[in-house]
Amino acid sequence: MARGRRLTLASAADHAEFCAEARGHYLADRNAASDAEDWKTALWFARRAIVAFLRTSNFLGDVSGALVQSGIHTLALRHFLAPPISQDQFRLICPGWPKGTEKTGKGLKPAIADAVAAIFNERRSRRMTPWIDRGRPPELRELFATISAVAPLIASQQVSTTSRQRLAALQEGAVIAVLEERRWTKLQSGIVSTGGQIPAMSFMHKTRFASGPNEAQEVDIACGLGGTVVLAMECKVTNDETNSVKRVNDVLKKAAAWKHHWGTFVRPAAVLQGVIKFQDVQRLLDAGVEVFWAHRLDLFAEWIDDNTNAG
């Protein structure tokens, strides 16, 4: 049986202190070697995206056809423009473009693909695409020059994401280690659509929770607390206070959907790391989200012990 059923981890004052500590840990962990490795990874990702776009579009001769195959190519496409533009700015120029396809890879409808291709042809950098104006295939030196010019533009936008993903993977692993040390059982991930699918002292990693009749949202770690109650944990790493707003909004959006669909069956939670405004932490607390900290997983362990009913 659970001991004491403690429902909250810490006071607001404690969380303010943890917030300051998290910032300190983030700054202490930043170093030239890790930053260089993140930049290397971001450049590799960027070059891969550019080469895929060039090949699929027949070296930019059939941009529309490439987009019909996959919307992911708009990432590279946006950085071939003069100047490169963000997703939101691109959508202002092309209102019909579904920006989510850049992440999901879903192909665009032909009419939308044609509209995006028309914008590309109008706004593309002539310096980086000289073979198009000359009506011939690109020379190898031109491709190398283009990839070398475009890759840093994409990588500069991706490097923060790369850092977050690396730290988030380590964070998730640390949370799982806490559970496994307590002999929790890891279950095969799937869509959690009914109460009781995750028994007490069992968990799923990267599973999906139903949030409506035909909707499901991924949760990083789902922990069975017993009595059909599940702790739905999101692991969030933020690089700065502006980014913390977006990361916290992600948690709040999922928490609201799960609470609306499941009521008290799902207890939303967040494990935080990095540079986070305390005001954002307070928003989570006000919304009834349990807040844990990556540098104080000992307190998460205590909470789990106190709130799991294994009987």
mmCIF file with all atom_site columns, N, CA, C and O in Angstrom, residues 117-166:
data_model
loop_
_atom_site.group_PDB
_atom_site.id
_atom_site.type_symbol
_atom_site.label_atom_id
_atom_site.label_alt_id
_atom_site.label_comp_id
_atom_site.label_asym_id
_atom_site.label_entity_id
_atom_site.label_seq_id
_atom_site.pdbx_PDB_ins_code
_atom_site.Cartn_x
_atom_site.Cartn_y
_atom_site.Cartn_z
_atom_site.occupancy
_atom_site.B_iso_or_equiv
_atom_site.pdbx_formal_charge
_atom_site.auth_seq_id
_atom_site.auth_comp_id
_atom_site.auth_asym_id
_atom_site.auth_atom_id
_atom_site.pdbx_PDB_model_num
ATOM 1   N N  . ALA A 1 117 ? 5.857  25.589 -54.703 1.00 0.00 ? 117 ALA A N  1
ATOM 2   C CA . ALA A 1 117 ? 6.901  25.595 -55.729 1.00 0.00 ? 117 ALA A CA 1
ATOM 3   C C  . ALA A 1 117 ? 6.975  26.947 -56.434 1.00 0.00 ? 117 ALA A C  1
ATOM 4   O O  . ALA A 1 117 ? 8.073  27.426 -56.774 1.00 0.00 ? 117 ALA A O  1
ATOM 5   N N  . ALA A 1 118 ? 5.827  27.578 -56.645 1.00 0.00 ? 118 ALA A N  1
ATOM 6   C CA . ALA A 1 118 ? 5.809  28.891 -57.297 1.00 0.00 ? 118 ALA A CA 1
ATOM 7   C C  . ALA A 1 118 ? 6.509  29.932 -56.422 1.00 0.00 ? 118 ALA A C  1
ATOM 8   O O  . ALA A 1 118 ? 7.262  30.784 -56.922 1.00 0.00 ? 118 ALA A O  1
ATOM 9   N N  . ILE A 1 119 ? 6.272  29.856 -55.104 1.00 0.00 ? 119 ILE A N  1
ATOM 10  C CA . ILE A 1 119 ? 6.949  30.769 -54.178 1.00 0.00 ? 119 ILE A CA 1
ATOM 11  C C  . ILE A 1 119 ? 8.451  30.507 -54.187 1.00 0.00 ? 119 ILE A C  1
ATOM 12  O O  . ILE A 1 119 ? 9.263  31.436 -54.176 1.00 0.00 ? 119 ILE A O  1
ATOM 13  N N  . PHE A 1 120 ? 8.824  29.244 -54.229 1.00 0.00 ? 120 PHE A N  1
ATOM 14  C CA . PHE A 1 120 ? 10.241 28.894 -54.291 1.00 0.00 ? 120 PHE A CA 1
ATOM 15  C C  . PHE A 1 120 ? 10.896 29.495 -55.531 1.00 0.00 ? 120 PHE A C  1
ATOM 16  O O  . PHE A 1 120 ? 11.964 30.124 -55.441 1.00 0.00 ? 120 PHE A O  1
ATOM 17  N N  . ASN A 1 121 ? 10.260 29.329 -56.667 1.00 0.00 ? 121 ASN A N  1
ATOM 18  C CA . ASN A 1 121 ? 10.841 29.827 -57.914 1.00 0.00 ? 121 ASN A CA 1
ATOM 19  C C  . ASN A 1 121 ? 10.937 31.361 -57.926 1.00 0.00 ? 121 ASN A C  1
ATOM 20  O O  . ASN A 1 121 ? 11.853 31.927 -58.525 1.00 0.00 ? 121 ASN A O  1
ATOM 21  N N  . GLU A 1 122 ? 10.003 32.001 -57.253 1.00 0.00 ? 122 GLU A N  1
ATOM 22  C CA . GLU A 1 122 ? 10.017 33.460 -57.203 1.00 0.00 ? 122 GLU A CA 1
ATOM 23  C C  . GLU A 1 122 ? 11.076 33.993 -56.236 1.00 0.00 ? 122 GLU A C  1
ATOM 24  O O  . GLU A 1 122 ? 11.731 35.012 -56.514 1.00 0.00 ? 122 GLU A O  1
ATOM 25  N N  . ARG A 1 123 ? 11.279 33.292 -55.120 1.00 0.00 ? 123 ARG A N  1
ATOM 26  C CA . ARG A 1 123 ? 12.107 33.827 -54.045 1.00 0.00 ? 123 ARG A CA 1
ATOM 27  C C  . ARG A 1 123 ? 13.439 33.107 -53.847 1.00 0.00 ? 123 ARG A C  1
ATOM 28  O O  . ARG A 1 123 ? 14.217 33.497 -52.976 1.00 0.00 ? 123 ARG A O  1
ATOM 29  N N  . ARG A 1 124 ? 13.739 32.093 -54.599 1.00 0.00 ? 124 ARG A N  1
ATOM 30  C CA . ARG A 1 124 ? 14.966 31.329 -54.385 1.00 0.00 ? 124 ARG A CA 1
ATOM 31  C C  . ARG A 1 124 ? 16.203 32.201 -54.576 1.00 0.00 ? 124 ARG A C  1
ATOM 32  O O  . ARG A 1 124 ? 16.197 33.180 -55.332 1.00 0.00 ? 124 ARG A O  1
ATOM 33  N N  . SER A 1 125 ? 17.262 31.810 -53.866 1.00 0.00 ? 125 SER A N  1
ATOM 34  C CA . SER A 1 125 ? 18.537 32.499 -54.019 1.00 0.00 ? 125 SER A CA 1
ATOM 35  C C  . SER A 1 125 ? 19.154 32.121 -55.355 1.00 0.00 ? 125 SER A C  1
ATOM 36  O O  . SER A 1 125 ? 19.444 30.944 -55.598 1.00 0.00 ? 125 SER A O  1
ATOM 37  N N  . ARG A 1 126 ? 19.336 33.089 -56.237 1.00 0.00 ? 126 ARG A N  1
ATOM 38  C CA . ARG A 1 126 ? 19.947 32.817 -57.535 1.00 0.00 ? 126 ARG A CA 1
ATOM 39  C C  . ARG A 1 126 ? 21.400 32.401 -57.385 1.00 0.00 ? 126 ARG A C  1
ATOM 40  O O  . ARG A 1 126 ? 21.901 31.581 -58.150 1.00 0.00 ? 126 ARG A O  1
ATOM 41  N N  . ARG A 1 127 ? 22.061 32.944 -56.381 1.00 0.00 ? 127 ARG A N  1
ATOM 42  C CA . ARG A 1 127 ? 23.474 32.615 -56.185 1.00 0.00 ? 127 ARG A CA 1
ATOM 43  C C  . ARG A 1 127 ? 23.659 31.152 -55.807 1.00 0.00 ? 127 ARG A C  1
ATOM 44  O O  . ARG A 1 127 ? 24.627 30.514 -56.227 1.00 0.00 ? 127 ARG A O  1
ATOM 45  N N  . MET A 1 128 ? 22.716 30.597 -55.032 1.00 0.00 ? 128 MET A N  1
ATOM 46  C CA . MET A 1 128 ? 22.858 29.218 -54.595 1.00 0.00 ? 128 MET A CA 1
ATOM 47  C C  . MET A 1 128 ? 22.257 28.210 -55.577 1.00 0.00 ? 128 MET A C  1
ATOM 48  O O  . MET A 1 128 ? 22.423 27.013 -55.405 1.00 0.00 ? 128 MET A O  1
ATOM 49  N N  . THR A 1 129 ? 21.542 28.708 -56.600 1.00 0.00 ? 129 THR A N  1
ATOM 50  C CA . THR A 1 129 ? 20.924 27.799 -57.579 1.00 0.00 ? 129 THR A CA 1
ATOM 51  C C  . THR A 1 129 ? 21.224 28.250 -59.008 1.00 0.00 ? 129 THR A C  1
ATOM 52  O O  . THR A 1 129 ? 20.302 28.420 -59.824 1.00 0.00 ? 129 THR A O  1
ATOM 53  N N  . PRO A 1 130 ? 22.500 28.438 -59.381 1.00 0.00 ? 130 PRO A N  1
ATOM 54  C CA . PRO A 1 130 ? 22.828 29.017 -60.693 1.00 0.00 ? 130 PRO A CA 1
ATOM 55  C C  . PRO A 1 130 ? 22.454 28.130 -61.870 1.00 0.00 ? 130 PRO A C  1
ATOM 56  O O  . PRO A 1 130 ? 22.162 28.642 -62.950 1.00 0.00 ? 130 PRO A O  1
ATOM 57  N N  . TRP A 1 131 ? 22.437 26.821 -61.676 1.00 0.00 ? 131 TRP A N  1
ATOM 58  C CA . TRP A 1 131 ? 22.144 25.925 -62.796 1.00 0.00 ? 131 TRP A CA 1
ATOM 59  C C  . TRP A 1 131 ? 20.717 26.053 -63.302 1.00 0.00 ? 131 TRP A C  1
ATOM 60  O O  . TRP A 1 131 ? 20.451 25.789 -64.487 1.00 0.00 ? 131 TRP A O  1
ATOM 61  N N  . ILE A 1 132 ? 19.783 26.481 -62.439 1.00 0.00 ? 132 ILE A N  1
ATOM 62  C CA . ILE A 1 132 ? 18.394 26.616 -62.880 1.00 0.00 ? 132 ILE A CA 1
ATOM 63  C C  . ILE A 1 132 ? 18.278 27.744 -63.910 1.00 0.00 ? 132 ILE A C  1
ATOM 64  O O  . ILE A 1 132 ? 17.650 27.580 -64.958 1.00 0.00 ? 132 ILE A O  1
ATOM 65  N N  . ASP A 1 133 ? 18.890 28.879 -63.630 1.00 0.00 ? 133 ASP A N  1
ATOM 66  C CA . ASP A 1 133 ? 18.821 30.014 -64.554 1.00 0.00 ? 133 ASP A CA 1
ATOM 67  C C  . ASP A 1 133 ? 19.544 29.724 -65.869 1.00 0.00 ? 133 ASP A C  1
ATOM 68  O O  . ASP A 1 133 ? 19.207 30.309 -66.899 1.00 0.00 ? 133 ASP A O  1
ATOM 69  N N  . ARG A 1 134 ? 20.527 28.837 -65.835 1.00 0.00 ? 134 ARG A N  1
ATOM 70  C CA . ARG A 1 134 ? 21.284 28.518 -67.043 1.00 0.00 ? 134 ARG A CA 1
ATOM 71  C C  . ARG A 1 134 ? 20.706 27.328 -67.796 1.00 0.00 ? 134 ARG A C  1
ATOM 72  O O  . ARG A 1 134 ? 21.240 26.922 -68.832 1.00 0.00 ? 134 ARG A O  1
ATOM 73  N N  . GLY A 1 135 ? 19.619 26.749 -67.242 1.00 0.00 ? 135 GLY A N  1
ATOM 74  C CA . GLY A 1 135 ? 18.906 25.690 -67.943 1.00 0.00 ? 135 GLY A CA 1
ATOM 75  C C  . GLY A 1 135 ? 19.708 24.429 -68.166 1.00 0.00 ? 135 GLY A C  1
ATOM 76  O O  . GLY A 1 135 ? 19.613 23.801 -69.232 1.00 0.00 ? 135 GLY A O  1
ATOM 77  N N  . ARG A 1 136 ? 20.478 24.025 -67.192 1.00 0.00 ? 136 ARG A N  1
ATOM 78  C CA . ARG A 1 136 ? 21.307 22.826 -67.321 1.00 0.00 ? 136 ARG A CA 1
ATOM 79  C C  . ARG A 1 136 ? 21.379 22.105 -65.983 1.00 0.00 ? 136 ARG A C  1
ATOM 80  O O  . ARG A 1 136 ? 21.034 22.670 -64.933 1.00 0.00 ? 136 ARG A O  1
ATOM 81  N N  . PRO A 1 137 ? 21.856 20.844 -65.970 1.00 0.00 ? 137 PRO A N  1
ATOM 82  C CA . PRO A 1 137 ? 22.045 20.138 -64.705 1.00 0.00 ? 137 PRO A CA 1
ATOM 83  C C  . PRO A 1 137 ? 23.147 20.812 -63.882 1.00 0.00 ? 137 PRO A C  1
ATOM 84  O O  . PRO A 1 137 ? 24.037 21.457 -64.437 1.00 0.00 ? 137 PRO A O  1
ATOM 85  N N  . PRO A 1 138 ? 23.101 20.651 -62.583 1.00 0.00 ? 138 PRO A N  1
ATOM 86  C CA . PRO A 1 138 ? 24.132 21.280 -61.744 1.00 0.00 ? 138 PRO A CA 1
ATOM 87  C C  . PRO A 1 138 ? 25.473 20.567 -61.880 1.00 0.00 ? 138 PRO A C  1
ATOM 88  O O  . PRO A 1 138 ? 25.536 19.352 -62.097 1.00 0.00 ? 138 PRO A O  1
ATOM 89  N N  . GLU A 1 139 ? 26.533 21.340 -61.769 1.00 0.00 ? 139 GLU A N  1
ATOM 90  C CA . GLU A 1 139 ? 27.867 20.759 -61.714 1.00 0.00 ? 139 GLU A CA 1
ATOM 91  C C  . GLU A 1 139 ? 28.156 20.336 -60.273 1.00 0.00 ? 139 GLU A C  1
ATOM 92  O O  . GLU A 1 139 ? 27.582 20.866 -59.325 1.00 0.00 ? 139 GLU A O  1
ATOM 93  N N  . LEU A 1 140 ? 29.071 19.373 -60.151 1.00 0.00 ? 140 LEU A N  1
ATOM 94  C CA . LEU A 1 140 ? 29.367 18.846 -58.827 1.00 0.00 ? 140 LEU A CA 1
ATOM 95  C C  . LEU A 1 140 ? 29.860 19.948 -57.889 1.00 0.00 ? 140 LEU A C  1
ATOM 96  O O  . LEU A 1 140 ? 29.463 20.010 -56.719 1.00 0.00 ? 140 LEU A O  1
ATOM 97  N N  . ARG A 1 141 ? 30.690 20.843 -58.399 1.00 0.00 ? 141 ARG A N  1
ATOM 98  C CA . ARG A 1 141 ? 31.209 21.927 -57.562 1.00 0.00 ? 141 ARG A CA 1
ATOM 99  C C  . ARG A 1 141 ? 30.087 22.856 -57.108 1.00 0.00 ? 141 ARG A C  1
ATOM 100 O O  . ARG A 1 141 ? 30.126 23.417 -56.001 1.00 0.00 ? 141 ARG A O  1
ATOM 101 N N  . GLU A 1 142 ? 29.072 23.039 -57.961 1.00 0.00 ? 142 GLU A N  1
ATOM 102 C CA . GLU A 1 142 ? 27.937 23.885 -57.596 1.00 0.00 ? 142 GLU A CA 1
ATOM 103 C C  . GLU A 1 142 ? 27.118 23.242 -56.474 1.00 0.00 ? 142 GLU A C  1
ATOM 104 O O  . GLU A 1 142 ? 26.661 23.927 -55.545 1.00 0.00 ? 142 GLU A O  1
ATOM 105 N N  . LEU A 1 143 ? 26.938 21.921 -56.561 1.00 0.00 ? 143 LEU A N  1
ATOM 106 C CA . LEU A 1 143 ? 26.201 21.225 -55.509 1.00 0.00 ? 143 LEU A CA 1
ATOM 107 C C  . LEU A 1 143 ? 26.939 21.301 -54.179 1.00 0.00 ? 143 LEU A C  1
ATOM 108 O O  . LEU A 1 143 ? 26.334 21.552 -53.129 1.00 0.00 ? 143 LEU A O  1
ATOM 109 N N  . PHE A 1 144 ? 28.243 21.082 -54.208 1.00 0.00 ? 144 PHE A N  1
ATOM 110 C CA . PHE A 1 144 ? 29.020 21.178 -52.976 1.00 0.00 ? 144 PHE A CA 1
ATOM 111 C C  . PHE A 1 144 ? 28.923 22.584 -52.381 1.00 0.00 ? 144 PHE A C  1
ATOM 112 O O  . PHE A 1 144 ? 28.767 22.757 -51.170 1.00 0.00 ? 144 PHE A O  1
ATOM 113 N N  . ALA A 1 145 ? 29.032 23.587 -53.251 1.00 0.00 ? 145 ALA A N  1
ATOM 114 C CA . ALA A 1 145 ? 28.968 24.975 -52.771 1.00 0.00 ? 145 ALA A CA 1
ATOM 115 C C  . ALA A 1 145 ? 27.599 25.284 -52.178 1.00 0.00 ? 145 ALA A C  1
ATOM 116 O O  . ALA A 1 145 ? 27.488 25.960 -51.142 1.00 0.00 ? 145 ALA A O  1
ATOM 117 N N  . THR A 1 146 ? 26.547 24.795 -52.833 1.00 0.00 ? 146 THR A N  1
ATOM 118 C CA . THR A 1 146 ? 25.186 25.045 -52.356 1.00 0.00 ? 146 THR A CA 1
ATOM 119 C C  . THR A 1 146 ? 24.931 24.367 -51.019 1.00 0.00 ? 146 THR A C  1
ATOM 120 O O  . THR A 1 146 ? 24.387 24.977 -50.085 1.00 0.00 ? 146 THR A O  1
ATOM 121 N N  . ILE A 1 147 ? 25.325 23.104 -50.920 1.00 0.00 ? 147 ILE A N  1
ATOM 122 C CA . ILE A 1 147 ? 25.136 22.373 -49.661 1.00 0.00 ? 147 ILE A CA 1
ATOM 123 C C  . ILE A 1 147 ? 25.916 23.045 -48.539 1.00 0.00 ? 147 ILE A C  1
ATOM 124 O O  . ILE A 1 147 ? 25.413 23.212 -47.413 1.00 0.00 ? 147 ILE A O  1
ATOM 125 N N  . SER A 1 148 ? 27.153 23.483 -48.839 1.00 0.00 ? 148 SER A N  1
ATOM 126 C CA . SER A 1 148 ? 27.986 24.145 -47.832 1.00 0.00 ? 148 SER A CA 1
ATOM 127 C C  . SER A 1 148 ? 27.380 25.475 -47.390 1.00 0.00 ? 148 SER A C  1
ATOM 128 O O  . SER A 1 148 ? 27.541 25.888 -46.234 1.00 0.00 ? 148 SER A O  1
ATOM 129 N N  . ALA A 1 149 ? 26.668 26.151 -48.297 1.00 0.00 ? 149 ALA A N  1
ATOM 130 C CA . ALA A 1 149 ? 26.071 27.444 -47.961 1.00 0.00 ? 149 ALA A CA 1
ATOM 131 C C  . ALA A 1 149 ? 24.767 27.285 -47.183 1.00 0.00 ? 149 ALA A C  1
ATOM 132 O O  . ALA A 1 149 ? 24.493 28.043 -46.244 1.00 0.00 ? 149 ALA A O  1
ATOM 133 N N  . VAL A 1 150 ? 23.957 26.303 -47.577 1.00 0.00 ? 150 VAL A N  1
ATOM 134 C CA . VAL A 1 150 ? 22.632 26.157 -46.970 1.00 0.00 ? 150 VAL A CA 1
ATOM 135 C C  . VAL A 1 150 ? 22.682 25.418 -45.628 1.00 0.00 ? 150 VAL A C  1
ATOM 136 O O  . VAL A 1 150 ? 21.930 25.743 -44.706 1.00 0.00 ? 150 VAL A O  1
ATOM 137 N N  . ALA A 1 151 ? 23.578 24.438 -45.502 1.00 0.00 ? 151 ALA A N  1
ATOM 138 C CA . ALA A 1 151 ? 23.611 23.609 -44.292 1.00 0.00 ? 151 ALA A CA 1
ATOM 139 C C  . ALA A 1 151 ? 23.754 24.415 -43.005 1.00 0.00 ? 151 ALA A C  1
ATOM 140 O O  . ALA A 1 151 ? 23.017 24.169 -42.036 1.00 0.00 ? 151 ALA A O  1
ATOM 141 N N  . PRO A 1 152 ? 24.665 25.396 -42.925 1.00 0.00 ? 152 PRO A N  1
ATOM 142 C CA . PRO A 1 152 ? 24.763 26.158 -41.670 1.00 0.00 ? 152 PRO A CA 1
ATOM 143 C C  . PRO A 1 152 ? 23.500 26.955 -41.349 1.00 0.00 ? 152 PRO A C  1
ATOM 144 O O  . PRO A 1 152 ? 23.195 27.199 -40.170 1.00 0.00 ? 152 PRO A O  1
ATOM 145 N N  . LEU A 1 153 ? 22.756 27.360 -42.382 1.00 0.00 ? 153 LEU A N  1
ATOM 146 C CA . LEU A 1 153 ? 21.520 28.102 -42.140 1.00 0.00 ? 153 LEU A CA 1
ATOM 147 C C  . LEU A 1 153 ? 20.500 27.225 -41.421 1.00 0.00 ? 153 LEU A C  1
ATOM 148 O O  . LEU A 1 153 ? 19.818 27.664 -40.483 1.00 0.00 ? 153 LEU A O  1
ATOM 149 N N  . ILE A 1 154 ? 20.389 25.977 -41.876 1.00 0.00 ? 154 ILE A N  1
ATOM 150 C CA . ILE A 1 154 ? 19.464 25.045 -41.230 1.00 0.00 ? 154 ILE A CA 1
ATOM 151 C C  . ILE A 1 154 ? 19.998 24.644 -39.865 1.00 0.00 ? 154 ILE A C  1
ATOM 152 O O  . ILE A 1 154 ? 19.268 24.603 -38.877 1.00 0.00 ? 154 ILE A O  1
ATOM 153 N N  . ALA A 1 155 ? 21.299 24.363 -39.800 1.00 0.00 ? 155 ALA A N  1
ATOM 154 C CA . ALA A 1 155 ? 21.891 23.882 -38.549 1.00 0.00 ? 155 ALA A CA 1
ATOM 155 C C  . ALA A 1 155 ? 21.775 24.911 -37.437 1.00 0.00 ? 155 ALA A C  1
ATOM 156 O O  . ALA A 1 155 ? 21.581 24.550 -36.271 1.00 0.00 ? 155 ALA A O  1
ATOM 157 N N  . SER A 1 156 ? 21.883 26.191 -37.787 1.00 0.00 ? 156 SER A N  1
ATOM 158 C CA . SER A 1 156 ? 21.785 27.226 -36.756 1.00 0.00 ? 156 SER A CA 1
ATOM 159 C C  . SER A 1 156 ? 20.413 27.242 -36.117 1.00 0.00 ? 156 SER A C  1
ATOM 160 O O  . SER A 1 156 ? 20.261 27.628 -34.950 1.00 0.00 ? 156 SER A O  1
ATOM 161 N N  . GLN A 1 157 ? 19.400 26.815 -36.867 1.00 0.00 ? 157 GLN A N  1
ATOM 162 C CA . GLN A 1 157 ? 18.046 26.733 -36.326 1.00 0.00 ? 157 GLN A CA 1
ATOM 163 C C  . GLN A 1 157 ? 17.817 25.414 -35.590 1.00 0.00 ? 157 GLN A C  1
ATOM 164 O O  . GLN A 1 157 ? 16.933 25.323 -34.737 1.00 0.00 ? 157 GLN A O  1
ATOM 165 N N  . GLN A 1 158 ? 18.622 24.389 -35.924 1.00 0.00 ? 158 GLN A N  1
ATOM 166 C CA . GLN A 1 158 ? 18.408 23.057 -35.378 1.00 0.00 ? 158 GLN A CA 1
ATOM 167 C C  . GLN A 1 158 ? 19.272 22.739 -34.169 1.00 0.00 ? 158 GLN A C  1
ATOM 168 O O  . GLN A 1 158 ? 18.973 21.809 -33.426 1.00 0.00 ? 158 GLN A O  1
ATOM 169 N N  . VAL A 1 159 ? 20.344 23.510 -33.966 1.00 0.00 ? 159 VAL A N  1
ATOM 170 C CA . VAL A 1 159 ? 21.300 23.106 -32.935 1.00 0.00 ? 159 VAL A CA 1
ATOM 171 C C  . VAL A 1 159 ? 20.689 23.117 -31.538 1.00 0.00 ? 159 VAL A C  1
ATOM 172 O O  . VAL A 1 159 ? 21.004 22.250 -30.709 1.00 0.00 ? 159 VAL A O  1
ATOM 173 N N  . SER A 1 160 ? 19.810 24.061 -31.255 1.00 0.00 ? 160 SER A N  1
ATOM 174 C CA . SER A 1 160 ? 19.157 24.082 -29.946 1.00 0.00 ? 160 SER A CA 1
ATOM 175 C C  . SER A 1 160 ? 18.266 22.865 -29.776 1.00 0.00 ? 160 SER A C  1
ATOM 176 O O  . SER A 1 160 ? 18.207 22.265 -28.687 1.00 0.00 ? 160 SER A O  1
ATOM 177 N N  . THR A 1 161 ? 17.582 22.483 -30.854 1.00 0.00 ? 161 THR A N  1
ATOM 178 C CA . THR A 1 161 ? 16.745 21.288 -30.810 1.00 0.00 ? 161 THR A CA 1
ATOM 179 C C  . THR A 1 161 ? 17.596 20.051 -30.574 1.00 0.00 ? 161 THR A C  1
ATOM 180 O O  . THR A 1 161 ? 17.232 19.159 -29.800 1.00 0.00 ? 161 THR A O  1
ATOM 181 N N  . THR A 1 162 ? 18.744 19.988 -31.248 1.00 0.00 ? 162 THR A N  1
ATOM 182 C CA . THR A 1 162 ? 19.652 18.861 -31.076 1.00 0.00 ? 162 THR A CA 1
ATOM 183 C C  . THR A 1 162 ? 20.098 18.735 -29.622 1.00 0.00 ? 162 THR A C  1
ATOM 184 O O  . THR A 1 162 ? 20.099 17.646 -29.047 1.00 0.00 ? 162 THR A O  1
ATOM 185 N N  . SER A 1 163 ? 20.461 19.865 -29.026 1.00 0.00 ? 163 SER A N  1
ATOM 186 C CA . SER A 1 163 ? 20.889 19.859 -27.622 1.00 0.00 ? 163 SER A CA 1
ATOM 187 C C  . SER A 1 163 ? 19.758 19.396 -26.710 1.00 0.00 ? 163 SER A C  1
ATOM 188 O O  . SER A 1 163 ? 19.966 18.569 -25.809 1.00 0.00 ? 163 SER A O  1
ATOM 189 N N  . ARG A 1 164 ? 18.553 19.924 -26.938 1.00 0.00 ? 164 ARG A N  1
ATOM 190 C CA . ARG A 1 164 ? 17.408 19.537 -26.116 1.00 0.00 ? 164 ARG A CA 1
ATOM 191 C C  . ARG A 1 164 ? 17.125 18.050 -26.233 1.00 0.00 ? 164 ARG A C  1
ATOM 192 O O  . ARG A 1 164 ? 16.839 17.373 -25.247 1.00 0.00 ? 164 ARG A O  1
ATOM 193 N N  . GLN A 1 165 ? 17.167 17.530 -27.455 1.00 0.00 ? 165 GLN A N  1
ATOM 194 C CA . GLN A 1 165 ? 16.855 16.120 -27.668 1.00 0.00 ? 165 GLN A CA 1
ATOM 195 C C  . GLN A 1 165 ? 17.880 15.219 -26.984 1.00 0.00 ? 165 GLN A C  1
ATOM 196 O O  . GLN A 1 165 ? 17.528 14.184 -26.415 1.00 0.00 ? 165 GLN A O  1
ATOM 197 N N  . ARG A 1 166 ? 19.150 15.629 -27.051 1.00 0.00 ? 166 ARG A N  1
ATOM 198 C CA . ARG A 1 166 ? 20.197 14.834 -26.388 1.00 0.00 ? 166 ARG A CA 1
ATOM 199 C C  . ARG A 1 166 ? 19.969 14.807 -24.883 1.00 0.00 ? 166 ARG A C  1
ATOM 200 O O  . ARG A 1 166 ? 20.014 13.745 -24.255 1.00 0.00 ? 166 ARG A O  1
#
